[in-house]
mmCIF file with all atom_site columns, C-alpha atoms in Angstrom:
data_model
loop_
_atom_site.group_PDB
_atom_site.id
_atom_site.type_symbol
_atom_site.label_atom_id
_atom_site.label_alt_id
_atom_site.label_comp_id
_atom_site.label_asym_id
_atom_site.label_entity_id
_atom_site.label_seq_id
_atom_site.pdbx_PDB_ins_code
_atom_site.Cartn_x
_atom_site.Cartn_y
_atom_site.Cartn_z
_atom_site.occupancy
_atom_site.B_iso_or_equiv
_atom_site.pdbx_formal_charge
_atom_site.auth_seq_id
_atom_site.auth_comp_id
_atom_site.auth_asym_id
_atom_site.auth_atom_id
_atom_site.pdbx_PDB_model_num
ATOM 1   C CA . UNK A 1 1   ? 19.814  -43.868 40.773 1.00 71.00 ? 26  UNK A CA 1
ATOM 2   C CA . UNK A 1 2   ? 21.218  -43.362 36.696 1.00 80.00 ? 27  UNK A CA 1
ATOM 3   C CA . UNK A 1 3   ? 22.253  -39.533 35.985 1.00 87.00 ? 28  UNK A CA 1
ATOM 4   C CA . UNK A 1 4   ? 19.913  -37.738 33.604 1.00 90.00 ? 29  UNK A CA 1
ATOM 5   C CA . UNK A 1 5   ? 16.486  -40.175 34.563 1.00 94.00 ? 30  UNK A CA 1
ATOM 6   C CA . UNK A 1 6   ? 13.943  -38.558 36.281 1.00 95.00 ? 31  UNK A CA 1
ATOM 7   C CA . UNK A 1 7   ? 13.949  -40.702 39.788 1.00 94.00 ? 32  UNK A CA 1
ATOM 8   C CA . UNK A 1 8   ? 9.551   -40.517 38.995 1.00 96.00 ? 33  UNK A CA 1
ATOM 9   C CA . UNK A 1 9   ? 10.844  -42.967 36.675 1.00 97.00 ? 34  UNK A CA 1
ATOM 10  C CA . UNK A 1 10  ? 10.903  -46.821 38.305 1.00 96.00 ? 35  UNK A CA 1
ATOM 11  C CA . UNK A 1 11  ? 13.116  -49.333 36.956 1.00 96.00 ? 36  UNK A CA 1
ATOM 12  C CA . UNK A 1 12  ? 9.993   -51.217 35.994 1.00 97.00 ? 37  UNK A CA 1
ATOM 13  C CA . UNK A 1 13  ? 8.346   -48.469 34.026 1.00 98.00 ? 38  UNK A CA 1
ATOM 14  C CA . UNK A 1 14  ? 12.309  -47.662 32.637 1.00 97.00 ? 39  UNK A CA 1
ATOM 15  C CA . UNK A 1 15  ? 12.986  -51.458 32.116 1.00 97.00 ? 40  UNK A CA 1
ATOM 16  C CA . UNK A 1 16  ? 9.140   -51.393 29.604 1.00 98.00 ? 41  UNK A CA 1
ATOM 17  C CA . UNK A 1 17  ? 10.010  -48.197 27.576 1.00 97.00 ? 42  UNK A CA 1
ATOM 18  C CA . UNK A 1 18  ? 13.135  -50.059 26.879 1.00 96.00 ? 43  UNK A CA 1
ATOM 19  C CA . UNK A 1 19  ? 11.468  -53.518 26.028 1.00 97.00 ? 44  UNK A CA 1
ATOM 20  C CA . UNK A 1 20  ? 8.626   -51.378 23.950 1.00 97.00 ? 45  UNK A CA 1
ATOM 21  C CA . UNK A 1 21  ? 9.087   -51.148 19.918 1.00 96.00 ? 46  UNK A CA 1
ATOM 22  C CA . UNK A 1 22  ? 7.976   -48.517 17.245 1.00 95.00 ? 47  UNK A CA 1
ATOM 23  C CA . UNK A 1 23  ? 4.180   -48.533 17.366 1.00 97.00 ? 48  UNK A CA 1
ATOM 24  C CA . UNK A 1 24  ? 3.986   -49.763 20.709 1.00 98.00 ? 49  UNK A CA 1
ATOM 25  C CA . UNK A 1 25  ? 1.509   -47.860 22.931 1.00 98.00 ? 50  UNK A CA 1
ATOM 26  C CA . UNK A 1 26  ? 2.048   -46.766 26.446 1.00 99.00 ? 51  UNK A CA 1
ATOM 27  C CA . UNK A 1 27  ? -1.155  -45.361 28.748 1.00 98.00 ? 52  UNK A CA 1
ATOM 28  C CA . UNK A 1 28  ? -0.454  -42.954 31.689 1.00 99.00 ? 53  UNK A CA 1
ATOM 29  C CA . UNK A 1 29  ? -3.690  -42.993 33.473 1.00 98.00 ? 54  UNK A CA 1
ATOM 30  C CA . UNK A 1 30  ? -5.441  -41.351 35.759 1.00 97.00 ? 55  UNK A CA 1
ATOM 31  C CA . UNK A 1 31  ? -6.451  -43.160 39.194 1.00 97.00 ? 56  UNK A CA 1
ATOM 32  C CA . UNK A 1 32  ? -9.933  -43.898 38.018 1.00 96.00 ? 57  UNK A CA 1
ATOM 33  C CA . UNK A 1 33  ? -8.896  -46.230 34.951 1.00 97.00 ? 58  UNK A CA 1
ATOM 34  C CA . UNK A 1 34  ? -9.361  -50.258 34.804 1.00 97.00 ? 59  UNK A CA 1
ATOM 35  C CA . UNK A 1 35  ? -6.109  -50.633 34.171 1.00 97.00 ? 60  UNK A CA 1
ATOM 36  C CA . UNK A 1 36  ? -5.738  -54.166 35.833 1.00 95.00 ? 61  UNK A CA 1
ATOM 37  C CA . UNK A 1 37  ? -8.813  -55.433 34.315 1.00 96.00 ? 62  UNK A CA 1
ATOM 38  C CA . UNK A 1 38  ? -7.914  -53.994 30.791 1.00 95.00 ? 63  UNK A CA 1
ATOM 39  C CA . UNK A 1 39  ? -4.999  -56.696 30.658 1.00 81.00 ? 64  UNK A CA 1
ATOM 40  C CA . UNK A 1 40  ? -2.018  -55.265 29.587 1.00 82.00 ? 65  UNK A CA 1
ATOM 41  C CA . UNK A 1 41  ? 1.098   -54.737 31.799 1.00 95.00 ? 66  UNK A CA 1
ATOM 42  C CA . UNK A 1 42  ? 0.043   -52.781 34.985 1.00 98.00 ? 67  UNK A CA 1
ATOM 43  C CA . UNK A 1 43  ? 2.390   -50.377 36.572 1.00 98.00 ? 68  UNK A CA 1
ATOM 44  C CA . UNK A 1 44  ? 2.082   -48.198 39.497 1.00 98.00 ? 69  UNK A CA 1
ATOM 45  C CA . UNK A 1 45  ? 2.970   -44.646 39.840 1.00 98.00 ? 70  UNK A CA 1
ATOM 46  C CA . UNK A 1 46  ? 0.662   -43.578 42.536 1.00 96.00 ? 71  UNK A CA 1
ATOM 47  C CA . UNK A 1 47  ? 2.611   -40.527 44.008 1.00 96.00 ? 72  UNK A CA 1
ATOM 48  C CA . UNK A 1 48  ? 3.007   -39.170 40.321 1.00 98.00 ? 73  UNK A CA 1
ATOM 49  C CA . UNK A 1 49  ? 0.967   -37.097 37.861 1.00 98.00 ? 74  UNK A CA 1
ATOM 50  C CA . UNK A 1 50  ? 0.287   -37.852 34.500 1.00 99.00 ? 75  UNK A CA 1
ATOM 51  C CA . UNK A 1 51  ? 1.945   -34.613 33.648 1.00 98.00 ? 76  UNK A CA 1
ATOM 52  C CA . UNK A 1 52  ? 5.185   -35.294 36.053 1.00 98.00 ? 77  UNK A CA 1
ATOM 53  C CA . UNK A 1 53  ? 5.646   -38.159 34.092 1.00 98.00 ? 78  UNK A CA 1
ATOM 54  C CA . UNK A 1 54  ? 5.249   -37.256 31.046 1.00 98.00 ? 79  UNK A CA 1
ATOM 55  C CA . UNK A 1 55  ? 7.728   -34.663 31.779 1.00 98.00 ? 80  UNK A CA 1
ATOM 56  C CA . UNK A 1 56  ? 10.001  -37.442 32.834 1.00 98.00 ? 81  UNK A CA 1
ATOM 57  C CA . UNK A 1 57  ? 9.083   -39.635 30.363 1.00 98.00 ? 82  UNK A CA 1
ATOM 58  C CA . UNK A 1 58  ? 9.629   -37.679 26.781 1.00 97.00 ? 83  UNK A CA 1
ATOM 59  C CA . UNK A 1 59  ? 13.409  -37.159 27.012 1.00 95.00 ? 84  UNK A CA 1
ATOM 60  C CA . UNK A 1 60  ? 13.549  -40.290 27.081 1.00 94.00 ? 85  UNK A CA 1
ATOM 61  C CA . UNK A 1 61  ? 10.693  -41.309 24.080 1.00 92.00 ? 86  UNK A CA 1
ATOM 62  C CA . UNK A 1 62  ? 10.700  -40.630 20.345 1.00 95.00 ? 87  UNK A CA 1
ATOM 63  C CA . UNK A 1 63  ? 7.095   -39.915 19.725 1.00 97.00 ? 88  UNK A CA 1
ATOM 64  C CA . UNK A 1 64  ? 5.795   -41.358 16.308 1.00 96.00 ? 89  UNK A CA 1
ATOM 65  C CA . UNK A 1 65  ? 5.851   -39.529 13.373 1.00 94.00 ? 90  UNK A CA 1
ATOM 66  C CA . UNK A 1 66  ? 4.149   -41.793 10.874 1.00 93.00 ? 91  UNK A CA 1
ATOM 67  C CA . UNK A 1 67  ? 0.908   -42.654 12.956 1.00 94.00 ? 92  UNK A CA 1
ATOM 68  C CA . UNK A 1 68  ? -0.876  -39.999 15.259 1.00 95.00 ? 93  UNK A CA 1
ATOM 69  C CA . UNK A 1 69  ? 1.199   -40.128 18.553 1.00 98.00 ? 94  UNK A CA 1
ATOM 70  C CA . UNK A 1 70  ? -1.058  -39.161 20.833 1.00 98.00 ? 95  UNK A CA 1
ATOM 71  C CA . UNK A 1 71  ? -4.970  -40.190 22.236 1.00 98.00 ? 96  UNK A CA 1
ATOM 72  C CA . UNK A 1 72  ? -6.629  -38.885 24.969 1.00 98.00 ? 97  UNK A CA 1
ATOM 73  C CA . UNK A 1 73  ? -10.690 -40.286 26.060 1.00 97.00 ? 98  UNK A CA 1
ATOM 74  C CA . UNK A 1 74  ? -13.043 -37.822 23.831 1.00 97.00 ? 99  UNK A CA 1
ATOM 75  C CA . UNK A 1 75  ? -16.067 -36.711 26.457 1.00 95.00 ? 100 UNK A CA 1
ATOM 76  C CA . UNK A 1 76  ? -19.506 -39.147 26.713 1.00 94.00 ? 101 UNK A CA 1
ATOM 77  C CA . UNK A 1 77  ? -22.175 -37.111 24.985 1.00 93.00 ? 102 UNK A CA 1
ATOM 78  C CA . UNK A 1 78  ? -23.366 -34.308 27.811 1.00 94.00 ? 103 UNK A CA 1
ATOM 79  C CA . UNK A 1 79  ? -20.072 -34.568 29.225 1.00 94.00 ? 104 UNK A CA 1
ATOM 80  C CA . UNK A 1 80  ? -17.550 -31.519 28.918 1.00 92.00 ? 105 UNK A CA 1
ATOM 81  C CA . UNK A 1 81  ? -13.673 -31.628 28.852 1.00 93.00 ? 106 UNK A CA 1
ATOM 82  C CA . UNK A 1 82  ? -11.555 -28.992 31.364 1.00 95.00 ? 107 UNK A CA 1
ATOM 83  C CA . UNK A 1 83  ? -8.936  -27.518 28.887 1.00 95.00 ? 108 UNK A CA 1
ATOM 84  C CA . UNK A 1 84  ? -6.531  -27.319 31.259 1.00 97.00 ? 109 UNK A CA 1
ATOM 85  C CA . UNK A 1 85  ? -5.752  -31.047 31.422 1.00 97.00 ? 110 UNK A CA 1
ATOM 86  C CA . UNK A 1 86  ? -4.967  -31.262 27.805 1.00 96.00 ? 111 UNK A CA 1
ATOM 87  C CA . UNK A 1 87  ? -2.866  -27.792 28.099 1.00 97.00 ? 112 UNK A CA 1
ATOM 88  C CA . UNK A 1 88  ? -0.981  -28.927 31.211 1.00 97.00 ? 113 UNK A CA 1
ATOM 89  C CA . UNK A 1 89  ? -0.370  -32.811 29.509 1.00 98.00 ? 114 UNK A CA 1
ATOM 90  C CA . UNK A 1 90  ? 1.343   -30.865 26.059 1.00 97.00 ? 115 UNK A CA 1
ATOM 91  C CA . UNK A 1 91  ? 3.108   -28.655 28.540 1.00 98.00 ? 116 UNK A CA 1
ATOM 92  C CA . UNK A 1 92  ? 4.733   -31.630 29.904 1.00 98.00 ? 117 UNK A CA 1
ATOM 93  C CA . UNK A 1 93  ? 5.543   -32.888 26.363 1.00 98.00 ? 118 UNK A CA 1
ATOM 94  C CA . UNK A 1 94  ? 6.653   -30.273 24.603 1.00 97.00 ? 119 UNK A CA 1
ATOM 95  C CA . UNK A 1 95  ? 7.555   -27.455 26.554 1.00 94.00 ? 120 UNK A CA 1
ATOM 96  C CA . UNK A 1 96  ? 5.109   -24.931 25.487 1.00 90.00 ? 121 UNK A CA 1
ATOM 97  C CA . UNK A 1 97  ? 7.036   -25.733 21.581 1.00 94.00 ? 122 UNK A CA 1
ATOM 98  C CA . UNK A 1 98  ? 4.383   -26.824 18.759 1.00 92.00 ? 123 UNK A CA 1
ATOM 99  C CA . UNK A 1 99  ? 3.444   -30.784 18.572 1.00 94.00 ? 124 UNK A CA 1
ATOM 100 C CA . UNK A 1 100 ? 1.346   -32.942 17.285 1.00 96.00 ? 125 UNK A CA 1
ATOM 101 C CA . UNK A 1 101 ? -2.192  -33.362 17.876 1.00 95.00 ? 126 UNK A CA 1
ATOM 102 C CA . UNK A 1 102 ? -3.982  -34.997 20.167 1.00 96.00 ? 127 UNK A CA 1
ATOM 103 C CA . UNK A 1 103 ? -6.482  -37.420 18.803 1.00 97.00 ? 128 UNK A CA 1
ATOM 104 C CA . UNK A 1 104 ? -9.730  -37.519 21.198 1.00 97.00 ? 129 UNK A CA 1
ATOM 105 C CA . UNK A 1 105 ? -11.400 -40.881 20.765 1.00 97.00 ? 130 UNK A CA 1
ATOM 106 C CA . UNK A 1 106 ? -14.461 -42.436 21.863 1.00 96.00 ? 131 UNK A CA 1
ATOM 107 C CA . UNK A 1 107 ? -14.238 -44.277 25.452 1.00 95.00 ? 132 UNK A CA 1
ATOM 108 C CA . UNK A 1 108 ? -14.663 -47.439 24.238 1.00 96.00 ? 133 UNK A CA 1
ATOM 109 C CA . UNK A 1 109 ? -12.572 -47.418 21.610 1.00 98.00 ? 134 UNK A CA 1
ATOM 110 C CA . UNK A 1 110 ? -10.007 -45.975 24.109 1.00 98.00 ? 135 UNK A CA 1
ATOM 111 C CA . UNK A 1 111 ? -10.417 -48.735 26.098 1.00 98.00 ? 136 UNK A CA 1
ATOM 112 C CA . UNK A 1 112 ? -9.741  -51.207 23.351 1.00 97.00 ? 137 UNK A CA 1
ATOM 113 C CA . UNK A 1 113 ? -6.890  -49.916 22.225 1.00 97.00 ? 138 UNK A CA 1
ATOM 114 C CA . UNK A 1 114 ? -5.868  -49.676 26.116 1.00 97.00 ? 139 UNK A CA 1
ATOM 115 C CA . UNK A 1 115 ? -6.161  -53.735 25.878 1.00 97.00 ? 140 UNK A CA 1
ATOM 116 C CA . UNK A 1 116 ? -3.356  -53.844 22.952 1.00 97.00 ? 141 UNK A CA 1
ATOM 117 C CA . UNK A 1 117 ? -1.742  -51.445 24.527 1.00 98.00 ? 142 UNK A CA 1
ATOM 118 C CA . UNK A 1 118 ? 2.034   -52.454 25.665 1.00 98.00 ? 143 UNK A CA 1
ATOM 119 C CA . UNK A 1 119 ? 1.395   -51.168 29.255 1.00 98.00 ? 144 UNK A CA 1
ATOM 120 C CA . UNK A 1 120 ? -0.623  -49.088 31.763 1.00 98.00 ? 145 UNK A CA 1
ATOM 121 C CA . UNK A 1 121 ? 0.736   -46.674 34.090 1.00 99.00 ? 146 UNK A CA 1
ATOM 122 C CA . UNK A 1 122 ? -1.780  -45.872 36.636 1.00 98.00 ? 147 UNK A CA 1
ATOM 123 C CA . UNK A 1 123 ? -1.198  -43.008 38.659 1.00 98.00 ? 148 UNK A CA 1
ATOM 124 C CA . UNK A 1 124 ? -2.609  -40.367 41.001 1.00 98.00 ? 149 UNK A CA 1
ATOM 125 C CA . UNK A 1 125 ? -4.150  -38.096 38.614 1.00 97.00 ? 150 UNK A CA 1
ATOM 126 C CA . UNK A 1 126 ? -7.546  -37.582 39.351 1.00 96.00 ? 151 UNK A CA 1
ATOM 127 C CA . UNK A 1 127 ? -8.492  -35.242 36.272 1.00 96.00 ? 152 UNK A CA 1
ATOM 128 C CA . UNK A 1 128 ? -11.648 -35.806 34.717 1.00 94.00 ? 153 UNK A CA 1
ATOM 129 C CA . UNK A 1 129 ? -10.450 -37.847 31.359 1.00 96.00 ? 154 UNK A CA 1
ATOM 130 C CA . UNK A 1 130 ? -7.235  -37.559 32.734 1.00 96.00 ? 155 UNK A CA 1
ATOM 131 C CA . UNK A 1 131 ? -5.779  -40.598 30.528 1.00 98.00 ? 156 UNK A CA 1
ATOM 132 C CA . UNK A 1 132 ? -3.357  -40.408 27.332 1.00 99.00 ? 157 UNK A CA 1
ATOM 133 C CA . UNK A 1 133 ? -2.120  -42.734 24.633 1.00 98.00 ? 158 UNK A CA 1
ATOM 134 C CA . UNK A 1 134 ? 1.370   -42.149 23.511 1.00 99.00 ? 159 UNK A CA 1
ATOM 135 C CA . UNK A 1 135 ? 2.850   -44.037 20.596 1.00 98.00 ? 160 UNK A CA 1
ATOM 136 C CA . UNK A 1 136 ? 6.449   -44.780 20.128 1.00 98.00 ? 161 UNK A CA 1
ATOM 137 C CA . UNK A 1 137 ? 8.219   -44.157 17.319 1.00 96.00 ? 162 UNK A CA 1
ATOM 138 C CA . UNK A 1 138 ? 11.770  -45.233 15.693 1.00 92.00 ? 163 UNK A CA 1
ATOM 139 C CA . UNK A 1 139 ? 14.726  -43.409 17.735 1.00 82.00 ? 164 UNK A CA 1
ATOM 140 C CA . UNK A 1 140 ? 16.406  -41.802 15.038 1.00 81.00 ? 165 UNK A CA 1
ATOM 141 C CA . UNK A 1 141 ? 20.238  -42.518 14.776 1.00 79.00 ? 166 UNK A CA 1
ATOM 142 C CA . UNK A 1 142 ? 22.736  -39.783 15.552 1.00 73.00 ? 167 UNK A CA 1
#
């Protein structure tokens, strides 16, 4: 156990947002996702939500500021979104504070960015388009 990280955090999923550079994209997904079939680094997370760890997670993560930071699965045509997911995921990340956008992009073109992505983190969230994209960004020197 390390003071000050979240113990929803594994070593493993600590030891990749170490490893991971500026631009570098990291998925938290819901249950549903291919993740292993996708090919990047798999980790699981299966007694977390996407929102408990991205809570956990963005202390810990400078979010980019040159590139949109964040991508979440836009809806298949006749599909609807629930609001809440997207309110509850920037509640997480910001703390009810102003950030950036979410981008919503096509499924497919979700998915292959999920391929390049650095890793997966599949957990128990079982949200309808319960996935999102963050994109690291350079820690800024203090």
């Amino acid at each position: 156990m390390l003071k000050t990280i979240s113990p929803l955090i594994s070593p493993d999923l600590l030891k990749v947002l170490a490893e991971m550079g500026h631009g570098d994209e990291i998925i938290f997904a819901d249950a549903h996702f291919p993740a292993h079939s996708l090919g990047p680094q798999t980790l699981r997370a299966d007694g977390s939500t996407v929102s408990e760890l991205l809570a956990a997670v963005i202390p810990l993560f400078e979010l980019d500021s040159y590139a949109p930071p964040l991508a979440m699965m836009a809806p298949v045509e006749g599909d609807e979104l629930d609001p809440a997911v997207e309110a509850r995921y920037r509640e997480a990340l910001f703390n009810g504070q102003p950030g950036p956008e979410i981008e919503r992009i096509d499924r497919y073109a979700f998915y292959d960015r999920a391929r390049k992505a650095y890793a997966i983190v599949v957990t128990r969230e079982c949200a309808k388009y319960g996935n999102i994209m963050l994109k690291k960004g350079v820690t800024p020197l203090k």
